[in-house]
Amino acid sequence: MTTPFKLLLCTWNVGDTNPPKETADYLPMLGIVGDHREWPAMISIGLQEVKNDASQAFKNLFIEDDWTIMYKEILSKHSYIMVKSVKLGALLLLTFLQQRYLPYVSNIEKDTTKVGFGGLSSNKGGLSIRMDLCGVNIVIVNCHLAAHFAKTEERIIDYMTILENQSFKNDESSTILDHDYVFWMGDLNFRLNELTKDDIIERIEDRNLKSLWQFDQLRNAQDEGLILVGFQEGVLDFPPTYKFDIDTNTYDTSEKQRKPAWTDRILWWVQSDVFEGTTMKTDQILYTSHSEYKKSDHKPVTAQFNIQVLQSSIATVIFGPMLDWHQGEDEVFSYCIQTDTYNSNGWDWIGLYKAKFKDLNDYVSYMWAPAGKAEHTKKGVTLTFESMQFPPDWYCLCYVDNKKNVLGISETFEIRPEFDSSTSSENEGSVQTDHSSDEL
């Protein structure tokens, strides 16, 4: 039995710019609008031409880049957790998940491939993040292929290099095309053949976009079986996303007079018959560009999908009810393992997190979980955080295994200053949520 799972992909060549100071306007592009029940369960953002000069590259040895910091900040406020990031030169791929889905994702890996200057440079290349998700597996690729109008053959070679060189430790899906779902996005850099710039702009202004499709290098190469064979793409009913004068919606007026093109693309591939008696499929809900973002000479492109995942039961680890905690007190909590097949090896841990945490490294404190099956029976395990001295706020607990998979997440609870006899319901601004019995 399957159930739909919504994800949003965003690709954007940011043109060597810094993120904006005002970030609230970035939420609609990521599907964070209206009823929160309609928000994507997963958001994956692929950027190209992230600022990567010598000083920035040195800075990134010690702290995250500015775009990662921005996206983590705005998405954590809406209960999205960054589950993986990967950077290669000026390429960046970030994947976020709604907090309540954390126990249903495992075996997250990443890989990188350089293709610039014959594989010696990271100015062009591909990044990937793969994971097991609700009984299926998925991989997302972000790439930046060879530039310039006449470089179609080089772009195809770049694609094949990425496809052939990316590999993963998972036995069932050790290559990109081994996965149940493959999403490929980025600045693929394919252009429009034959037409002049004036011809293209006239058709854009007349909203006659369909007449441009036959000249698209990527579509022609796909039809010839040269690239992304078997991949699907939504209808290109938005204007070409390259090349614009900065801070405008005007196509290139520089001396080079580059022709408009759909360089920025999102495609997908699915193994529909991988499960006996069940047809896996991808339904594209939206495929569009966002002309309101003018920082770069490219426009961002987003796509929303519903994919089919397997109906799952409750999480592996279930926390007991969480009462309010108090500073300076020893606080007790409990959990139980819901499967007889799981055996802690002594490296599992329970992390204490702020309710709106950004990633798994964002814990406030942690303690080791006891090892072995005997301590993890369905009767439960009771542990104590001693002499709590954490600032008053809303928190949650996560059970994390030695591979950094989250096996369970508690309901949120409040840590109060010293002892306060008033109930948590009297407090305004409650962010309490209960993940203990979430099902898909």
XYZ file of N, CA and C in Angstrom, residues 191-195 203 208-221 223-224 236 262 265:
75
model
N 21.051 25.433 -24.705
C 20.579 26.663 -25.316
C 19.536 26.382 -26.400
N 19.117 27.441 -27.098
C 18.154 27.333 -28.195
C 18.874 27.484 -29.525
N 18.736 26.499 -30.401
C 19.411 26.502 -31.701
C 18.670 27.366 -32.724
N 19.420 27.780 -33.749
C 18.901 28.349 -34.999
C 18.330 29.762 -34.876
N 17.491 30.016 -33.924
C 16.814 31.315 -33.851
C 17.761 32.424 -33.398
N 8.915 35.825 -29.615
C 8.034 34.704 -29.262
C 7.739 34.682 -27.759
N 4.339 32.774 -26.983
C 4.349 31.636 -27.897
C 5.539 30.735 -27.556
N 5.590 30.295 -26.300
C 6.733 29.526 -25.820
C 6.825 28.153 -26.476
N 5.677 27.589 -26.792
C 5.656 26.250 -27.381
C 6.445 26.202 -28.685
N 6.456 27.308 -29.423
C 7.171 27.335 -30.702
C 8.685 27.274 -30.520
N 9.171 27.482 -29.269
C 10.612 27.440 -28.996
C 11.098 26.038 -28.639
N 10.178 25.159 -28.241
C 10.598 23.863 -27.704
C 11.423 23.051 -28.700
N 11.049 23.122 -29.986
C 11.733 22.290 -30.990
C 13.197 22.691 -31.181
N 13.565 23.875 -30.692
C 14.937 24.348 -30.852
C 15.787 24.123 -29.593
N 15.180 23.552 -28.572
C 15.872 23.349 -27.301
C 16.896 22.223 -27.422
N 18.148 22.524 -27.146
C 19.227 21.543 -27.289
C 19.027 20.322 -26.400
N 18.539 20.516 -25.183
C 18.359 19.387 -24.277
C 17.291 18.430 -24.805
N 16.167 18.955 -25.236
C 15.101 18.092 -25.765
C 15.587 17.324 -26.998
N 16.302 17.999 -27.852
C 16.803 17.335 -29.060
C 17.794 16.225 -28.708
N 18.670 16.496 -27.733
C 19.646 15.486 -27.320
C 18.949 14.302 -26.648
N 15.877 13.294 -27.358
C 15.201 12.564 -28.436
C 16.168 11.652 -29.186
N 17.436 12.055 -29.234
C 18.452 11.255 -29.919
C 19.056 10.191 -29.005
N 7.476 23.274 -20.359
C 8.196 24.547 -20.241
C 7.256 25.690 -20.631
N 16.440 28.146 -21.787
C 16.055 27.406 -20.585
C 17.268 26.608 -20.100
N 16.969 23.553 -15.232
C 15.974 22.509 -15.486
C 15.856 21.551 -14.296
